[in-house]
mmCIF file of C-alpha atoms and ligand atoms in Angstrom:
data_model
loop_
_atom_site.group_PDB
_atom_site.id
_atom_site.type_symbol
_atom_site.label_atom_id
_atom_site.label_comp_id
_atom_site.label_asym_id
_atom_site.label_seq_id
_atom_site.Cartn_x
_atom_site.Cartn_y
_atom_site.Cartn_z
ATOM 1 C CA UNK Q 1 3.529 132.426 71.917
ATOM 2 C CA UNK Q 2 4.356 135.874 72.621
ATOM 3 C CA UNK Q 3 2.721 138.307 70.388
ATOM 4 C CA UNK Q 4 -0.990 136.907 70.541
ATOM 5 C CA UNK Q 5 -0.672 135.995 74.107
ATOM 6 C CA UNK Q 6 0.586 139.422 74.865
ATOM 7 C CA UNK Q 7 -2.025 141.045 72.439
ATOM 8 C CA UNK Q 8 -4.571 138.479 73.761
ATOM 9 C CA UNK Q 9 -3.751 139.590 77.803
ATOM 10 C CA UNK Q 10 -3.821 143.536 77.001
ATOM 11 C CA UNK Q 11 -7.660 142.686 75.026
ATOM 12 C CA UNK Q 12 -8.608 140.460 78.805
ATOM 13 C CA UNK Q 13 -7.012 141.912 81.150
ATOM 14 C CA UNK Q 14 -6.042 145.769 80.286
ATOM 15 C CA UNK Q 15 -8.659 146.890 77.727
ATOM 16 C CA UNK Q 16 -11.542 145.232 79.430
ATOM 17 C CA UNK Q 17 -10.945 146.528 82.409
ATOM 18 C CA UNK Q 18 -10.553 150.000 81.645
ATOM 19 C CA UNK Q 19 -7.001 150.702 80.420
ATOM 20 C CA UNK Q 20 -7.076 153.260 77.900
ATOM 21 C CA UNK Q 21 -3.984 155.062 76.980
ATOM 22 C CA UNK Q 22 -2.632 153.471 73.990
ATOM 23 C CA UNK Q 23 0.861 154.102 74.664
ATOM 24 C CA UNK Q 24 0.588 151.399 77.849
ATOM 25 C CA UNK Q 25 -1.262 149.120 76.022
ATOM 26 C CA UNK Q 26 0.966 148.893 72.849
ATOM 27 C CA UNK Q 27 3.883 148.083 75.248
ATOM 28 C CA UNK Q 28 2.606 145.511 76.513
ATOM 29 C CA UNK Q 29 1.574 144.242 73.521
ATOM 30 C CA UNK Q 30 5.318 144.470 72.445
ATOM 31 C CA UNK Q 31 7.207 143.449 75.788
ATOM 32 C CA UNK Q 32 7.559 139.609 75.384
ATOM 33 C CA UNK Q 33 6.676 139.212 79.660
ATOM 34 C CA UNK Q 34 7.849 135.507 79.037
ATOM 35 C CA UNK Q 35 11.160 136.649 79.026
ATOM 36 C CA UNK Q 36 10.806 138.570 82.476
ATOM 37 C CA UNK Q 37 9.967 135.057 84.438
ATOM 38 C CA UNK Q 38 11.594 132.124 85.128
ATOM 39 C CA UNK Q 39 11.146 129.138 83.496
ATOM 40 C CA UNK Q 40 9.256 127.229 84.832
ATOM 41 C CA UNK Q 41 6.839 129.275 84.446
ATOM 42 C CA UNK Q 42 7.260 130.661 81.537
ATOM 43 C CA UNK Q 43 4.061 128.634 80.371
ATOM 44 C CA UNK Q 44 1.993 131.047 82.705
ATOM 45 C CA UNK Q 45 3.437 134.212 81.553
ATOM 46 C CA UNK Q 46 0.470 136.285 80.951
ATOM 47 C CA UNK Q 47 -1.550 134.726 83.378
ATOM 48 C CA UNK Q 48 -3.948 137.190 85.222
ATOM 49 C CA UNK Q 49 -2.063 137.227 88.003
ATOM 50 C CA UNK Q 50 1.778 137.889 89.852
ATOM 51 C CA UNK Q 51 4.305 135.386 89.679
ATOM 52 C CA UNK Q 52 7.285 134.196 91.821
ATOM 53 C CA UNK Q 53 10.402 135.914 90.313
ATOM 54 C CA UNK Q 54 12.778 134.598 93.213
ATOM 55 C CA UNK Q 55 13.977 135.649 96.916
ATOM 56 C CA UNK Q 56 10.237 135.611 98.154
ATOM 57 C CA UNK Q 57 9.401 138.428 95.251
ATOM 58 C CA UNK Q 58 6.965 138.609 92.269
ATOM 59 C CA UNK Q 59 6.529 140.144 88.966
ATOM 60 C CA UNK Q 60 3.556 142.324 89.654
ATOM 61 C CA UNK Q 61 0.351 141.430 87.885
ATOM 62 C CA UNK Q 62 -0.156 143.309 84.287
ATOM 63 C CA UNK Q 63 -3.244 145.035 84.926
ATOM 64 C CA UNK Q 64 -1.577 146.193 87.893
ATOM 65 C CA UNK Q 65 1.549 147.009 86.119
ATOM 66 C CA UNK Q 66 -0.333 148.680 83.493
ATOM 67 C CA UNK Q 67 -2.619 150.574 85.889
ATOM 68 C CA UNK Q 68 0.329 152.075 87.454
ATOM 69 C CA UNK Q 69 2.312 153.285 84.271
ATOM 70 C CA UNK Q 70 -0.873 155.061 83.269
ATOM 71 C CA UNK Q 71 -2.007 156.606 86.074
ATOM 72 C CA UNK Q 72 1.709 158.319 85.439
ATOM 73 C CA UNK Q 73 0.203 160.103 82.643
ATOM 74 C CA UNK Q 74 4.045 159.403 80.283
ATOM 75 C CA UNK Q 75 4.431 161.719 77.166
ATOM 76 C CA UNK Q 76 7.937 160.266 76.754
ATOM 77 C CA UNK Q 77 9.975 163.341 77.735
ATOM 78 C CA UNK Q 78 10.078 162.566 81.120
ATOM 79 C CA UNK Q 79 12.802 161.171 84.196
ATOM 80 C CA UNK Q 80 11.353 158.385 85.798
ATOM 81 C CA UNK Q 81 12.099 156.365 89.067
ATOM 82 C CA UNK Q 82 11.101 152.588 89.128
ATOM 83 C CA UNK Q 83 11.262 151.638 93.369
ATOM 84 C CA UNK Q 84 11.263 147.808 93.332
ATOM 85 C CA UNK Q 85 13.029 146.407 89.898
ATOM 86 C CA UNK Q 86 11.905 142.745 90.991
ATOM 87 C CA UNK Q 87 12.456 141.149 87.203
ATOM 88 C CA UNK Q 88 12.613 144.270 85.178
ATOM 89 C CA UNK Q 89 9.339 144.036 83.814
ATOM 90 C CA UNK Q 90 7.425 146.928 84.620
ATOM 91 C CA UNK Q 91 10.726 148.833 83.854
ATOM 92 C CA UNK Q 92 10.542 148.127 80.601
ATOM 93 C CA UNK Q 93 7.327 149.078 80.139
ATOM 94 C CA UNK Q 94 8.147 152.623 81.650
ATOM 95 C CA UNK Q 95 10.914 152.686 79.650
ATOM 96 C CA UNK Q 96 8.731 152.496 76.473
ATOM 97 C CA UNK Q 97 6.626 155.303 77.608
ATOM 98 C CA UNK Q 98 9.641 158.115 78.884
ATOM 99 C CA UNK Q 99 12.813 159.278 77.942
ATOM 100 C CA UNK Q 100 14.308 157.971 81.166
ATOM 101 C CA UNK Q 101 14.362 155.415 83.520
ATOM 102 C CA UNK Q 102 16.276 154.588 86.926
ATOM 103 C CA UNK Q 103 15.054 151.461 88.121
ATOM 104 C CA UNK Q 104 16.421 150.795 92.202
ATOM 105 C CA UNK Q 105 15.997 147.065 93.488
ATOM 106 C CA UNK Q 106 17.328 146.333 97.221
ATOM 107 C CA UNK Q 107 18.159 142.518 96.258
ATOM 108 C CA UNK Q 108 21.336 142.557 94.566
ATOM 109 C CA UNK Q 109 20.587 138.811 92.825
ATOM 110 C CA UNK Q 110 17.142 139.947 91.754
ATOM 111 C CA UNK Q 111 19.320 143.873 90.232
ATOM 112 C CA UNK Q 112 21.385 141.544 88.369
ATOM 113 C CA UNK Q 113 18.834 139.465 87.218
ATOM 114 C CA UNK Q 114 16.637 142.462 86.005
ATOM 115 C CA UNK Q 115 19.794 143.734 84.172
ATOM 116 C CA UNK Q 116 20.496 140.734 82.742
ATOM 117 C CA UNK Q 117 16.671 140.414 81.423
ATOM 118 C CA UNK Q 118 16.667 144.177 80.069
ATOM 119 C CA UNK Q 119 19.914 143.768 78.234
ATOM 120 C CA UNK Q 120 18.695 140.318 76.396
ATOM 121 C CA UNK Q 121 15.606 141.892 75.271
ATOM 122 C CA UNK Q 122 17.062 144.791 73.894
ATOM 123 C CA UNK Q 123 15.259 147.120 75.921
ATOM 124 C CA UNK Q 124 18.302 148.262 78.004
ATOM 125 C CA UNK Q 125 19.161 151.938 76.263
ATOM 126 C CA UNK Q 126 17.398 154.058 78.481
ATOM 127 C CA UNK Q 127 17.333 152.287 82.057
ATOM 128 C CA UNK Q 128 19.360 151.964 84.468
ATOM 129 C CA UNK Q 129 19.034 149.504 87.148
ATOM 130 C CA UNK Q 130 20.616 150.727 90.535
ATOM 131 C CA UNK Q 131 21.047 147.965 93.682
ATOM 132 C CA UNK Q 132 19.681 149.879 97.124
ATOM 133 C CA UNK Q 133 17.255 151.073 98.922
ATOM 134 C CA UNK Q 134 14.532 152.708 96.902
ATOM 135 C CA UNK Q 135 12.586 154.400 99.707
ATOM 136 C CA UNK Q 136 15.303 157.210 100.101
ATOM 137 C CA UNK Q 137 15.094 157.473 96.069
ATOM 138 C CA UNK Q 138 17.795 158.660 93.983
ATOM 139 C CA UNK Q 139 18.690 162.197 95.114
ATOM 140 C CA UNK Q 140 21.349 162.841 92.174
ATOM 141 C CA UNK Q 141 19.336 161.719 89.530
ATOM 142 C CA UNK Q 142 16.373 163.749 90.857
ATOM 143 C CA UNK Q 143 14.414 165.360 89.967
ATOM 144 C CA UNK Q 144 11.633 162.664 88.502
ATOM 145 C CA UNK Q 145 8.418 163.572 86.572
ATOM 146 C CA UNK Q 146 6.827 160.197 87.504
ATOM 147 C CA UNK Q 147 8.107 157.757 90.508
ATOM 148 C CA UNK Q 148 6.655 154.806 90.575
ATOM 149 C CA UNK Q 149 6.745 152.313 93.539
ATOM 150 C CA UNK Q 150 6.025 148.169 93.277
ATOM 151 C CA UNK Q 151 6.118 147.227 96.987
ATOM 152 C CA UNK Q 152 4.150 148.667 99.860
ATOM 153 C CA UNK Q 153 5.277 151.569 102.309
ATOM 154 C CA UNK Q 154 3.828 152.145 105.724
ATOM 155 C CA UNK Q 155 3.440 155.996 104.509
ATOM 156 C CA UNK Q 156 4.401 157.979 101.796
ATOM 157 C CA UNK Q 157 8.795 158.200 102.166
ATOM 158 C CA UNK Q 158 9.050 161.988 102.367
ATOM 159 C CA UNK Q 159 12.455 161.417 100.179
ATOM 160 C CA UNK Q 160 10.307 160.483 97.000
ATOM 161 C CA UNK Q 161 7.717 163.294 97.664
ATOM 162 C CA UNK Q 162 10.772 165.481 97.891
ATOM 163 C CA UNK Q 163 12.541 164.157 94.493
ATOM 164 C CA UNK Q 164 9.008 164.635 92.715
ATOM 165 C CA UNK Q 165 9.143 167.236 90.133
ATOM 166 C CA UNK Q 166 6.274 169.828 90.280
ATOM 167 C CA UNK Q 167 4.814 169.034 88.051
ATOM 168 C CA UNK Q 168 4.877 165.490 88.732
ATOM 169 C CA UNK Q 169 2.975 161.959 89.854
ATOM 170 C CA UNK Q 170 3.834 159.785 92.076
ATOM 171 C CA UNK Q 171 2.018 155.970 92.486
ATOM 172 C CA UNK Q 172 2.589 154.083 95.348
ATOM 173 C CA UNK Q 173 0.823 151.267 97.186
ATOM 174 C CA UNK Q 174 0.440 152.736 101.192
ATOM 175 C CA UNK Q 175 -1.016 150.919 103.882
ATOM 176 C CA UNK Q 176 -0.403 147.514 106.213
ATOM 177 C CA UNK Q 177 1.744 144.680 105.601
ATOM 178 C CA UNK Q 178 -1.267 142.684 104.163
ATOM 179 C CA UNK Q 179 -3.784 145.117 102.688
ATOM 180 C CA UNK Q 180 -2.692 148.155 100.748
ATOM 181 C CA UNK Q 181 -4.371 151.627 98.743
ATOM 182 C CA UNK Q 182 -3.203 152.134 95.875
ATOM 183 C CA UNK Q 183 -2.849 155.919 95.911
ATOM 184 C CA UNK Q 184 -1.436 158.330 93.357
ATOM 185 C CA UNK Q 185 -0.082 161.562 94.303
ATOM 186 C CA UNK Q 186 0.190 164.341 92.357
ATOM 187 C CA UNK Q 187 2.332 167.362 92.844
ATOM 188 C CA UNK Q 188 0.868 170.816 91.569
ATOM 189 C CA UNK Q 189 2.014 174.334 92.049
ATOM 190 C CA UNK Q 190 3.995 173.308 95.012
ATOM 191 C CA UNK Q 191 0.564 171.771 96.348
ATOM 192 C CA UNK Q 192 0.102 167.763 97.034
ATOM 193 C CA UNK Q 193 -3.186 166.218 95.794
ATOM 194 C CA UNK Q 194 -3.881 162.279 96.770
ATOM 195 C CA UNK Q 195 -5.920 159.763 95.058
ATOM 196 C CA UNK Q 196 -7.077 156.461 96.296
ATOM 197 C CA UNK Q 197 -7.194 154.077 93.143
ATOM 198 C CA UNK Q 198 -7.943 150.597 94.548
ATOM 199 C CA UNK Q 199 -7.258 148.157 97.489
ATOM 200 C CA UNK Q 200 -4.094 146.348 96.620
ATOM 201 C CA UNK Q 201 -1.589 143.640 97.975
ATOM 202 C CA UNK Q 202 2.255 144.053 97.684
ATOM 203 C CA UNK Q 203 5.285 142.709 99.047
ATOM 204 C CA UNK Q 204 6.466 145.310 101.568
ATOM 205 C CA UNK Q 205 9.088 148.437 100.900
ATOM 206 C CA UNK Q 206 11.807 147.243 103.162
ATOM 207 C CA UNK Q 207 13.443 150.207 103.754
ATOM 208 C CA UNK Q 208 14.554 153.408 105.620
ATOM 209 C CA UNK Q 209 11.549 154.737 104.799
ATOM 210 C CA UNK Q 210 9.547 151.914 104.371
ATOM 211 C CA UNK Q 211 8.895 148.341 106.467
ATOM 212 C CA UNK Q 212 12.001 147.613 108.816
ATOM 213 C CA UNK Q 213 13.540 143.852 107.700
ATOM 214 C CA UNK Q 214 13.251 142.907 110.992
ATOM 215 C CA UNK Q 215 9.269 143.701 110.665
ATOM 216 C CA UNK Q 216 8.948 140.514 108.132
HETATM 217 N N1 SAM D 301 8.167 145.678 89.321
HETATM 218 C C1 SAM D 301 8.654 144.352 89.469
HETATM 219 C C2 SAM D 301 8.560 143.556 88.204
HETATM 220 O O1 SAM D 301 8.062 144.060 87.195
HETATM 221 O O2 SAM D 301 9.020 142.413 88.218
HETATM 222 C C3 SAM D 301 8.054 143.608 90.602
HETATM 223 C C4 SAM D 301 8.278 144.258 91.915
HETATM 224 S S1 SAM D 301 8.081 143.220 93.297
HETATM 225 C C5 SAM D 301 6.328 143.212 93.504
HETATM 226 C C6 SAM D 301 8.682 144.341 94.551
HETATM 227 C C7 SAM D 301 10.176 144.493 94.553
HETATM 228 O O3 SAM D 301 10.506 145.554 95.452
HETATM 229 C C8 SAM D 301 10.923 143.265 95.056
HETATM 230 O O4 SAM D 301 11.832 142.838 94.080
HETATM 231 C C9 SAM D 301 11.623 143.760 96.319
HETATM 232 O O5 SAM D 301 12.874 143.158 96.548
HETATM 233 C C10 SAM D 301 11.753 145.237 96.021
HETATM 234 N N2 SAM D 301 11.956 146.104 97.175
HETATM 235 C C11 SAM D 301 11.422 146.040 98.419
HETATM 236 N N3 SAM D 301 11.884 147.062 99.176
HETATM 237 C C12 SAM D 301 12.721 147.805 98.397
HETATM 238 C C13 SAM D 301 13.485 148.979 98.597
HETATM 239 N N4 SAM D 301 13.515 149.636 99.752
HETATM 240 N N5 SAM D 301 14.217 149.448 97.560
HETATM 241 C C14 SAM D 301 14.217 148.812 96.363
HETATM 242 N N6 SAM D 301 13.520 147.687 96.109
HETATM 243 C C15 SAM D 301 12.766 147.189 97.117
#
């Protein structure tokens, strides 16, 4: 199942809707997503769409996924930060495009279940999964060339501007609970530079700096 209907998702879903950089699409050509959700629906894998993972979360769609980890322009030198592990997925697709990546999931059954995924597929070397809350980042591991955030904040959390490297991107989905941009931020000779992507929908950054629980 996995290799044509990976290869068969990237030609449907990625390529045809303007994905280009071939480093994204080869990983997730490569990354058997099957492996990421549960099993039940396993059958629906690479389905055009998100999927329940769990605890009221998803596994973000791929284009979305993949729209994300290219707007964060990877060479594969860089430090990443992953807000919002959810089933690993997406981390190990950033982890195929950078040198580094520290993954931070507030749900500590969904952290082990993400580590637990990475480490079966073999794609565990360079991330590390962290249990907390992403919206203050990860000061001590800072700073990050590319942060990338799967759940919606209110605003931008001043604590990942902060731990962006200059230069560096940021890609976050800001807005309300139900409707969300999908902006990516780019930090330049110490000046900040924002671009609206698309209208999205994501579960919401609980956080310090994001949605309060209580908010839900
Ligand atoms: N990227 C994930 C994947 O590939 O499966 C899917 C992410 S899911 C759409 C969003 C995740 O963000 C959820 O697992 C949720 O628990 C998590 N989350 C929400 N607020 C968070 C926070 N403050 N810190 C870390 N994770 C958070």
């Amino acid at each position: 199942m996995t290799n044509a209907a990976a290869a068969e998702m990237v030609e449907r879903q990625l390529i045809a809707r303007g994905i280009r950089d071939p480093r994204v699409l080869q990983a997730m050509r490569e990354i058997p997503r099957e492996e990421f959700v549960a099993e039940d629906v396993r059958e629906e894998a690479y389905a055009d769409a998100p999927l329940p993972i769990g605890f009221g979360q998803t596994i973000t769609q791929p284009y979305m996924t993949a729209l994300m980890a290219e707007a964060l322009e990877l060479r594969g030198d860089e430090n990443v930060l992953d807000v919002g592990t959810g089933s690993g997925y997406h981390a190990a697709v950033l982890g195929a495009l950078a040198r580094r990546v520290i993954s931070v999931e507030r749900i500590p059954e969904l952290c082990a279940l993400a580590r637990s995924n990475l480490r079966r597929t073999g794609l565990d070397s360079n991330i590390t999964v962290l249990c907390g809350d992403g919206s203050l980042g990860v000061p001590e591991q800072a700073p990050f060339q590319g942060i990338s955030v799967a759940a919606a904040a209110p605003s931008v959390p001043r604590a990942l501007l902060d731990q962006l490297d200059d230069p560096g991107i940021l890609v976050i989905p800001v807005g309300g609970r139900a409707d969300q941009d999908l902006q990516v931020i780019r930090k330049k000779n110490g000046k900040i530079s924002t671009r609206v992507v698309l209208g999205c929908r994501f579960v919401p950054l609980i956080g310090r700096e994001g949605w309060q629980e209580i908010d839900e």
